[in-house]
Amino acid sequence: MKVIIFSTHGFEKEFLVSANQQQHELFFAEVNLSEQTVNLAKGFDAVSVFVNDNASAIIVEELNRLGVKYIVLRSAGFNHVDYKRAKALGMRVARVPAYSPYAVAEHAVTLMLALNRNIIRAHNRIMDLNFSLDGLTGFDMRGKTAGIIGTGKIGAITTEILTGFGCRLLLYDIEENENLKNKINVQYTSLQDLFKEADIISLHCPLNEKTKYLINNDSIKLMKDKVMLINTSRGGLVNTKDVIIALKTGKIGYFGMDVYEEEEHLFFADHSEDILQDETIARLLTFRNVLITGHQAFLTKEALNNIAVTTINNINCFQEKKLCSTEL
Ligand code: NAD
């Protein structure tokens, strides 16, 4: 099958080539799928898209007109793909439902520890031969209360890791995870109580109309002074402007973010030659107690391999006209 891979990143190409084992003709395009680039798909049977590609109805219709029959997502999330329109046109769409919840959970904990122990600041100081320890004091994780919002695959692993540190875990989810209920030092509670009691809050629920801006002025007011907030889930869960206000007053003591509500304009690309236009990110970069990574929580060898293998399996299924368990 001829497949065009939109938004190919350097970090994933070798995994896709290896998983493919020369079965399909893969064409790697670095550009995003958009109204301007959709014509590149002419002559291909399938397109593969990543999180910031645009496969809205109008693009899907154009893909169909160009003869594309299949869309394979290299992501779990599918809010950027109008799969209902695609299916109505007779196209088949599949995704990668889970690639490595460990990667994301471990990254959330990495942000916690790096913020707590001032790792970036310490490293920068030592690069300047400044070996003073003043201002680098952290806290023991043992005995602290961590609040986990969303206890699905990633939230559950984050819970397990933090239990290992000796934290007390407060959990909130609209559906409680039975496997976590009987663990020592782990307890489900209300969202309000979690906000009030947690020293560290980590977000692991999806973004939808109920969770949009879950972290806002009102919820922040309930939190402990100097709380640590970690978001590796979706940027829209957090009202970033409200977080900035709370960082300025010291109410939020630490903020670790891997996702950002306006990330599609910035993330996954090198803007080092550009003049930064995003005032919110510009302000966040001025705080020493803010740590930002650019949607890299998933970025481990294991996750990239799983994404590549599932993507090629999806293409195989479509080629062989088989049922596909990851089909939308
Ligand atoms: P999951 O579906 O296994 O778990 C999500 C949990 O959130 C479920 O238990 C669900 O009941 C719960 N939930 C739904 N609505 C809620 C609400 N209103 N309040 C509280 N909990 C609610 O998903 P997962 O695989 O654990 O992924 C969690 C999130 O991580 C995803 O939504 C995704 O946005 C994000 N993610 C980020 C990266 C990254 O690289 N940063 C990678 C993968 C996933």
CSV table of C-alpha atoms and ligand atoms in Angstrom, one decimal:
chain,number,residue,atom,x,y,z
A,1,MET,CA,0.0,0.0,0.0
A,2,LYS,CA,1.2,3.6,-0.7
A,3,VAL,CA,1.1,5.6,2.5
A,4,ILE,CA,1.9,9.3,3.1
A,5,ILE,CA,3.1,10.0,6.7
A,6,PHE,CA,2.2,13.7,7.5
A,7,SER,CA,4.1,15.6,10.2
A,8,THR,CA,7.0,13.1,10.2
A,9,HIS,CA,9.3,13.9,13.1
A,10,GLY,CA,13.0,12.9,13.2
A,11,PHE,CA,12.4,11.0,16.5
A,12,GLU,CA,9.8,8.6,15.0
A,13,LYS,CA,11.0,7.8,11.4
A,14,GLU,CA,13.4,5.0,12.3
A,15,PHE,CA,10.7,3.2,14.3
A,16,LEU,CA,8.2,3.4,11.4
A,17,VAL,CA,10.8,2.2,8.9
A,18,SER,CA,11.7,-0.7,11.1
A,19,ALA,CA,8.1,-1.7,11.9
A,20,ASN,CA,7.2,-1.5,8.2
A,21,GLN,CA,9.8,-4.2,7.2
A,22,GLN,CA,9.5,-2.9,3.6
A,23,GLN,CA,5.9,-4.1,3.4
A,24,HIS,CA,4.4,-0.8,2.3
A,25,GLU,CA,5.6,2.2,0.3
A,26,LEU,CA,6.0,4.9,3.0
A,27,PHE,CA,6.5,8.5,1.9
A,28,PHE,CA,7.6,10.8,4.8
A,29,ALA,CA,6.4,14.4,4.6
A,30,GLU,CA,7.5,16.8,7.3
A,31,VAL,CA,4.6,19.2,6.7
A,32,ASN,CA,1.3,19.1,8.7
A,33,LEU,CA,-1.8,17.9,7.0
A,34,SER,CA,-3.8,21.1,6.2
A,35,GLU,CA,-5.9,22.7,3.5
A,36,GLN,CA,-2.6,23.9,1.9
A,37,THR,CA,-0.9,20.4,1.9
A,38,VAL,CA,-3.8,18.0,1.4
A,39,ASN,CA,-3.0,17.7,-2.3
A,40,LEU,CA,0.2,15.9,-1.4
A,41,ALA,CA,-2.0,12.9,-0.6
A,42,LYS,CA,-3.0,12.4,-4.3
A,43,GLY,CA,-2.0,8.9,-5.5
A,44,PHE,CA,-1.8,7.5,-2.0
A,45,ASP,CA,-4.1,4.8,-0.5
A,46,ALA,CA,-3.6,5.9,3.1
A,47,VAL,CA,-2.5,8.9,5.1
A,48,SER,CA,-1.0,8.8,8.6
A,49,VAL,CA,-1.5,11.8,10.9
A,50,PHE,CA,-0.2,13.0,14.2
A,51,VAL,CA,-1.7,15.2,17.0
A,52,ASN,CA,-1.4,18.6,15.3
A,53,ASP,CA,-2.6,17.5,11.8
A,54,ASN,CA,-5.9,18.8,10.7
A,55,ALA,CA,-8.3,16.1,9.5
A,56,SER,CA,-11.5,18.1,9.8
A,57,ALA,CA,-14.5,17.3,7.6
A,58,ILE,CA,-13.4,19.5,4.7
A,59,ILE,CA,-9.9,17.9,4.6
A,60,VAL,CA,-11.4,14.4,4.9
A,61,GLU,CA,-13.7,15.2,2.0
A,62,GLU,CA,-10.7,16.3,-0.1
A,63,LEU,CA,-8.7,13.2,0.9
A,64,ASN,CA,-11.6,11.1,-0.3
A,65,ARG,CA,-11.9,13.0,-3.5
A,66,LEU,CA,-8.2,12.4,-4.1
A,67,GLY,CA,-8.7,8.6,-3.7
A,68,VAL,CA,-7.4,8.1,-0.2
A,69,LYS,CA,-9.2,5.2,1.5
A,70,TYR,CA,-7.6,4.9,4.9
A,71,ILE,CA,-6.5,7.2,7.7
A,72,VAL,CA,-4.2,5.9,10.4
A,73,LEU,CA,-3.5,8.0,13.5
A,74,ARG,CA,-0.2,7.8,15.2
A,75,SER,CA,-1.9,8.9,18.5
A,76,ALA,CA,-4.5,7.9,20.9
A,77,GLY,CA,-6.4,11.2,20.8
A,78,PHE,CA,-8.7,11.7,17.8
A,79,ASN,CA,-10.2,15.1,18.5
A,80,HIS,CA,-8.4,16.5,15.4
A,81,VAL,CA,-10.0,13.9,13.0
A,82,ASP,CA,-13.6,14.0,11.8
A,83,TYR,CA,-13.7,10.2,11.7
A,84,LYS,CA,-17.5,10.2,11.5
A,85,ARG,CA,-17.4,12.1,8.2
A,86,ALA,CA,-14.6,9.8,6.9
A,87,LYS,CA,-16.6,6.7,7.7
A,88,ALA,CA,-19.7,8.2,6.1
A,89,LEU,CA,-17.6,8.6,2.9
A,90,GLY,CA,-16.6,4.9,3.2
A,91,MET,CA,-13.1,5.5,4.5
A,92,ARG,CA,-11.6,3.5,7.4
A,93,VAL,CA,-9.9,5.2,10.3
A,94,ALA,CA,-7.7,3.6,13.1
A,95,ARG,CA,-5.6,4.9,15.9
A,96,VAL,CA,-3.1,3.8,18.6
A,97,PRO,CA,-5.2,3.5,21.7
A,98,ALA,CA,-2.4,3.0,24.2
A,99,TYR,CA,1.4,3.1,23.6
A,100,SER,CA,3.0,3.6,27.0
A,101,PRO,CA,1.2,4.9,30.0
A,102,TYR,CA,4.5,4.3,31.9
A,103,ALA,CA,6.2,6.9,29.7
A,104,VAL,CA,3.7,9.6,30.6
A,105,ALA,CA,3.4,8.7,34.3
A,106,GLU,CA,7.2,8.7,34.7
A,107,HIS,CA,7.5,12.1,33.0
A,108,ALA,CA,4.9,13.5,35.4
A,109,VAL,CA,7.0,12.3,38.3
A,110,THR,CA,10.2,13.6,36.6
A,111,LEU,CA,8.6,17.1,36.6
A,112,MET,CA,7.7,16.8,40.3
A,113,LEU,CA,11.2,15.8,41.4
A,114,ALA,CA,13.0,18.3,39.2
A,115,LEU,CA,10.8,21.1,40.5
A,116,ASN,CA,11.0,20.0,44.1
A,117,ARG,CA,14.8,19.6,44.1
A,118,ASN,CA,15.5,22.7,41.8
A,119,ILE,CA,17.5,20.5,39.4
A,120,ILE,CA,17.5,22.9,36.5
A,121,ARG,CA,18.5,25.8,38.7
A,122,ALA,CA,21.2,23.8,40.3
A,123,HIS,CA,22.6,22.6,37.0
A,124,ASN,CA,22.7,26.2,35.6
A,125,ARG,CA,24.5,27.4,38.7
A,126,ILE,CA,27.1,24.7,38.4
A,127,MET,CA,27.7,25.5,34.7
A,128,ASP,CA,28.6,29.0,36.1
A,129,LEU,CA,30.9,27.4,38.8
A,130,ASN,CA,28.5,28.6,41.5
A,131,PHE,CA,28.4,25.8,44.0
A,132,SER,CA,26.2,27.7,46.6
A,133,LEU,CA,23.2,25.7,47.8
A,134,ASP,CA,21.2,28.7,48.9
A,135,GLY,CA,17.8,28.7,47.4
A,136,LEU,CA,17.9,25.0,46.3
A,137,THR,CA,16.1,23.5,49.3
A,138,GLY,CA,13.5,20.9,48.4
A,139,PHE,CA,11.2,18.7,50.5
A,140,ASP,CA,10.9,15.0,51.2
A,141,MET,CA,8.3,13.3,49.1
A,142,ARG,CA,7.7,10.8,51.9
A,143,GLY,CA,4.6,11.7,53.9
A,144,LYS,CA,3.3,14.4,51.4
A,145,THR,CA,-0.2,14.2,50.1
A,146,ALA,CA,-0.5,13.8,46.3
A,147,GLY,CA,-3.8,14.3,44.5
A,148,ILE,CA,-4.4,12.4,41.3
A,149,ILE,CA,-7.2,13.6,39.1
A,150,GLY,CA,-8.1,10.9,36.6
A,151,THR,CA,-7.2,7.4,37.6
A,152,GLY,CA,-7.2,5.6,34.3
A,153,LYS,CA,-4.1,4.0,32.8
A,154,ILE,CA,-1.6,6.9,33.4
A,155,GLY,CA,-3.1,8.1,36.7
A,156,ALA,CA,-3.0,4.6,38.2
A,157,ILE,CA,0.7,4.2,37.3
A,158,THR,CA,1.5,7.7,38.7
A,159,THR,CA,-0.4,6.6,41.9
A,160,GLU,CA,1.8,3.4,42.2
A,161,ILE,CA,5.0,5.3,41.7
A,162,LEU,CA,4.1,7.9,44.3
A,163,THR,CA,3.1,5.2,46.7
A,164,GLY,CA,6.6,3.9,46.4
A,165,PHE,CA,7.9,7.3,47.6
A,166,GLY,CA,5.8,7.0,50.7
A,167,CYS,CA,3.3,9.6,49.7
A,168,ARG,CA,-0.4,9.6,50.8
A,169,LEU,CA,-2.5,9.4,47.7
A,170,LEU,CA,-5.9,11.2,47.3
A,171,LEU,CA,-7.7,10.2,44.1
A,172,TYR,CA,-10.6,11.6,42.1
A,173,ASP,CA,-12.3,10.2,39.1
A,174,ILE,CA,-15.9,10.0,37.8
A,175,GLU,CA,-15.3,6.2,37.7
A,176,GLU,CA,-13.3,4.7,40.6
A,177,ASN,CA,-10.6,2.2,39.7
A,178,GLU,CA,-11.2,-1.0,41.7
A,179,ASN,CA,-7.6,-2.0,41.5
A,180,LEU,CA,-6.5,1.1,43.5
A,181,LYS,CA,-9.2,1.1,46.1
A,182,ASN,CA,-7.6,-1.3,48.6
A,183,LYS,CA,-4.0,-0.1,48.4
A,184,ILE,CA,-2.4,1.2,51.5
A,185,ASN,CA,-2.2,5.0,51.7
A,186,VAL,CA,-4.6,5.4,48.7
A,187,GLN,CA,-8.0,6.8,49.1
A,188,TYR,CA,-10.7,8.2,46.7
A,189,THR,CA,-12.2,11.5,47.8
A,190,SER,CA,-14.2,14.4,46.4
A,191,LEU,CA,-12.6,16.9,44.0
A,192,GLN,CA,-13.0,19.7,46.6
A,193,ASP,CA,-11.2,17.7,49.4
A,194,LEU,CA,-8.4,16.7,47.0
A,195,PHE,CA,-7.9,20.4,46.1
A,196,LYS,CA,-7.9,21.3,49.8
A,197,GLU,CA,-5.5,18.6,51.1
A,198,ALA,CA,-3.0,17.9,48.4
A,199,ASP,CA,0.6,19.2,48.4
A,200,ILE,CA,1.0,18.0,44.8
A,201,ILE,CA,-1.8,17.8,42.2
A,202,SER,CA,-1.3,15.8,39.0
A,203,LEU,CA,-3.8,15.9,36.2
A,204,HIS,CA,-4.5,12.7,34.2
A,205,CYS,CA,-8.1,13.0,33.0
A,206,PRO,CA,-9.1,13.8,29.4
A,207,LEU,CA,-10.1,17.2,28.1
A,208,ASN,CA,-13.8,17.6,27.5
A,209,GLU,CA,-16.6,20.1,28.2
A,210,LYS,CA,-16.7,19.0,31.9
A,211,THR,CA,-12.9,19.2,32.5
A,212,LYS,CA,-12.1,22.3,30.4
A,213,TYR,CA,-10.4,24.8,32.8
A,214,LEU,CA,-10.8,22.4,35.8
A,215,ILE,CA,-7.9,24.4,37.2
A,216,ASN,CA,-9.1,28.0,37.5
A,217,ASN,CA,-9.2,30.9,40.0
A,218,ASP,CA,-12.0,29.1,42.0
A,219,SER,CA,-10.3,25.7,42.3
A,220,ILE,CA,-6.9,27.3,43.0
A,221,LYS,CA,-8.4,29.3,45.9
A,222,LEU,CA,-9.2,25.9,47.6
A,223,MET,CA,-5.7,24.6,47.3
A,224,LYS,CA,-2.9,24.7,49.9
A,225,ASP,CA,-0.4,27.6,49.8
A,226,LYS,CA,2.6,26.7,47.7
A,227,VAL,CA,0.9,23.7,46.1
A,228,MET,CA,2.7,21.9,43.2
A,229,LEU,CA,0.6,21.5,40.0
A,230,ILE,CA,1.6,19.1,37.3
A,231,ASN,CA,-0.1,18.8,33.9
A,232,THR,CA,0.9,16.1,31.5
A,233,SER,CA,-2.6,15.5,30.2
A,234,ARG,CA,-4.1,18.3,28.0
A,235,GLY,CA,-3.4,22.0,28.1
A,236,GLY,CA,-7.1,23.0,28.2
A,237,LEU,CA,-7.5,21.5,31.6
A,238,VAL,CA,-5.7,24.5,33.0
A,239,ASN,CA,-6.6,28.2,32.7
A,240,THR,CA,-3.0,29.3,32.3
A,241,LYS,CA,-3.7,32.9,32.9
A,242,ASP,CA,-5.2,32.1,36.3
A,243,VAL,CA,-2.2,29.9,37.1
A,244,ILE,CA,0.1,32.9,36.3
A,245,ILE,CA,-1.8,35.0,38.8
A,246,ALA,CA,-1.4,32.3,41.4
A,247,LEU,CA,2.3,32.0,40.6
A,248,LYS,CA,2.7,35.7,41.1
A,249,THR,CA,1.1,35.6,44.6
A,250,GLY,CA,3.0,32.4,45.5
A,251,LYS,CA,-0.2,30.5,46.0
A,252,ILE,CA,1.1,28.0,43.4
A,253,GLY,CA,4.6,27.1,44.5
A,254,TYR,CA,5.6,25.0,41.6
A,255,PHE,CA,4.1,24.4,38.1
A,256,GLY,CA,5.2,21.6,35.8
A,257,MET,CA,3.6,21.5,32.3
A,258,ASP,CA,4.1,19.2,29.4
A,259,VAL,CA,1.0,20.4,27.5
A,260,TYR,CA,-0.3,23.9,26.9
A,261,GLU,CA,-3.7,25.2,25.8
A,262,GLU,CA,-2.2,27.0,22.8
A,263,GLU,CA,0.5,24.4,22.0
A,264,GLU,CA,-0.4,23.9,18.3
A,265,HIS,CA,1.2,27.2,17.5
A,266,LEU,CA,4.5,26.3,19.2
A,267,PHE,CA,5.1,22.7,20.1
A,268,PHE,CA,6.8,20.1,17.9
A,269,ALA,CA,8.7,22.7,15.9
A,270,ASP,CA,12.0,24.7,16.2
A,271,HIS,CA,11.1,28.4,16.8
A,272,SER,CA,14.5,29.4,18.0
A,273,GLU,CA,14.9,31.9,15.2
A,274,ASP,CA,11.5,33.5,15.7
A,275,ILE,CA,10.4,36.4,17.9
A,276,LEU,CA,8.1,34.9,20.6
A,277,GLN,CA,4.6,36.2,20.2
A,278,ASP,CA,2.9,34.2,22.9
A,279,GLU,CA,2.7,36.5,25.9
A,280,THR,CA,1.5,33.7,28.2
A,281,ILE,CA,4.4,31.4,27.5
A,282,ALA,CA,6.7,34.4,27.7
A,283,ARG,CA,5.5,35.2,31.3
A,284,LEU,CA,5.7,31.5,32.3
A,285,LEU,CA,9.4,31.5,31.3
A,286,THR,CA,10.2,34.2,33.8
A,287,PHE,CA,9.3,32.0,36.8
A,288,ARG,CA,12.0,29.9,38.4
A,289,ASN,CA,9.5,27.5,39.8
A,290,VAL,CA,7.9,26.7,36.4
A,291,LEU,CA,9.2,23.8,34.3
A,292,ILE,CA,8.0,23.4,30.8
A,293,THR,CA,8.4,20.5,28.4
A,294,GLY,CA,6.9,20.5,24.9
A,295,HIS,CA,4.5,17.5,24.9
A,296,GLN,CA,7.3,15.0,25.3
A,297,ALA,CA,5.8,12.9,28.1
A,298,PHE,CA,5.1,10.1,25.7
A,299,LEU,CA,8.6,10.2,24.1
A,300,THR,CA,10.3,6.9,25.1
A,301,LYS,CA,11.7,4.3,22.8
A,302,GLU,CA,9.1,1.8,24.0
A,303,ALA,CA,6.2,4.2,23.2
A,304,LEU,CA,7.6,5.1,19.8
A,305,ASN,CA,8.0,1.5,18.9
A,306,ASN,CA,4.5,0.7,20.0
A,307,ILE,CA,3.1,3.6,18.0
A,308,ALA,CA,5.0,2.4,14.9
A,309,VAL,CA,4.1,-1.3,15.2
A,310,THR,CA,0.4,-0.5,15.8
A,311,THR,CA,0.3,1.9,12.9
A,312,ILE,CA,1.8,-0.7,10.5
A,313,ASN,CA,-0.6,-3.3,11.9
A,314,ASN,CA,-3.5,-1.0,11.2
A,315,ILE,CA,-2.4,-0.6,7.6
A,316,ASN,CA,-2.0,-4.4,7.3
A,317,CYS,CA,-5.5,-4.9,8.6
A,318,PHE,CA,-6.9,-2.4,6.1
A,319,GLN,CA,-5.0,-4.0,3.2
A,320,GLU,CA,-6.1,-7.5,4.1
A,321,LYS,CA,-9.7,-6.1,4.6
A,322,LYS,CA,-9.7,-7.6,8.1
A,323,LEU,CA,-11.5,-6.3,11.2
A,324,CYS,CA,-9.3,-3.9,13.1
A,325,SER,CA,-9.6,-3.7,16.9
A,326,THR,CA,-8.2,-0.1,17.0
A,327,GLU,CA,-10.7,1.2,14.3
A,328,LEU,CA,-12.8,4.2,15.1
B,1,NAD,P1,-7.6,6.8,30.4
B,1,NAD,O1,-8.8,6.9,29.5
B,1,NAD,O2,-7.0,5.4,30.7
B,1,NAD,O3,-7.9,7.5,31.8
B,1,NAD,C1,-8.6,8.7,31.9
B,1,NAD,C2,-9.4,8.7,33.2
B,1,NAD,O4,-9.9,10.0,33.4
B,1,NAD,C3,-10.5,7.7,33.3
B,1,NAD,O5,-10.4,6.9,34.4
B,1,NAD,C4,-11.8,8.6,33.3
B,1,NAD,O6,-12.8,8.0,34.1
B,1,NAD,C5,-11.2,9.8,34.0
B,1,NAD,N1,-12.1,11.0,33.8
B,1,NAD,C6,-12.9,11.3,32.7
B,1,NAD,N2,-13.6,12.4,33.0
B,1,NAD,C7,-13.2,12.8,34.2
B,1,NAD,C8,-13.5,13.9,35.0
B,1,NAD,N3,-14.4,14.8,34.6
B,1,NAD,N4,-12.9,14.1,36.2
B,1,NAD,C9,-12.0,13.2,36.7
B,1,NAD,N5,-11.6,12.1,35.9
B,1,NAD,C10,-12.2,11.9,34.7
B,1,NAD,O7,-6.5,7.7,29.8
B,1,NAD,P2,-4.9,7.7,30.0
B,1,NAD,O8,-4.3,6.8,29.0
B,1,NAD,O9,-4.7,7.5,31.4
B,1,NAD,O10,-4.6,9.2,29.6
B,1,NAD,C11,-4.9,10.3,30.4
B,1,NAD,C12,-4.6,11.6,29.6
B,1,NAD,O11,-3.2,11.7,29.4
B,1,NAD,C13,-5.3,11.6,28.2
B,1,NAD,O12,-6.6,12.1,28.3
B,1,NAD,C14,-4.4,12.4,27.4
B,1,NAD,O13,-4.9,13.7,27.3
B,1,NAD,C15,-3.1,12.5,28.2
B,1,NAD,N6,-1.9,12.0,27.5
B,1,NAD,C16,-0.8,12.8,27.4
B,1,NAD,C17,0.3,12.4,26.7
B,1,NAD,C18,1.6,13.3,26.7
B,1,NAD,O14,2.5,13.0,25.9
B,1,NAD,N7,1.6,14.4,27.4
B,1,NAD,C19,0.4,11.1,26.1
B,1,NAD,C20,-0.8,10.3,26.2
B,1,NAD,C21,-1.9,10.7,26.9
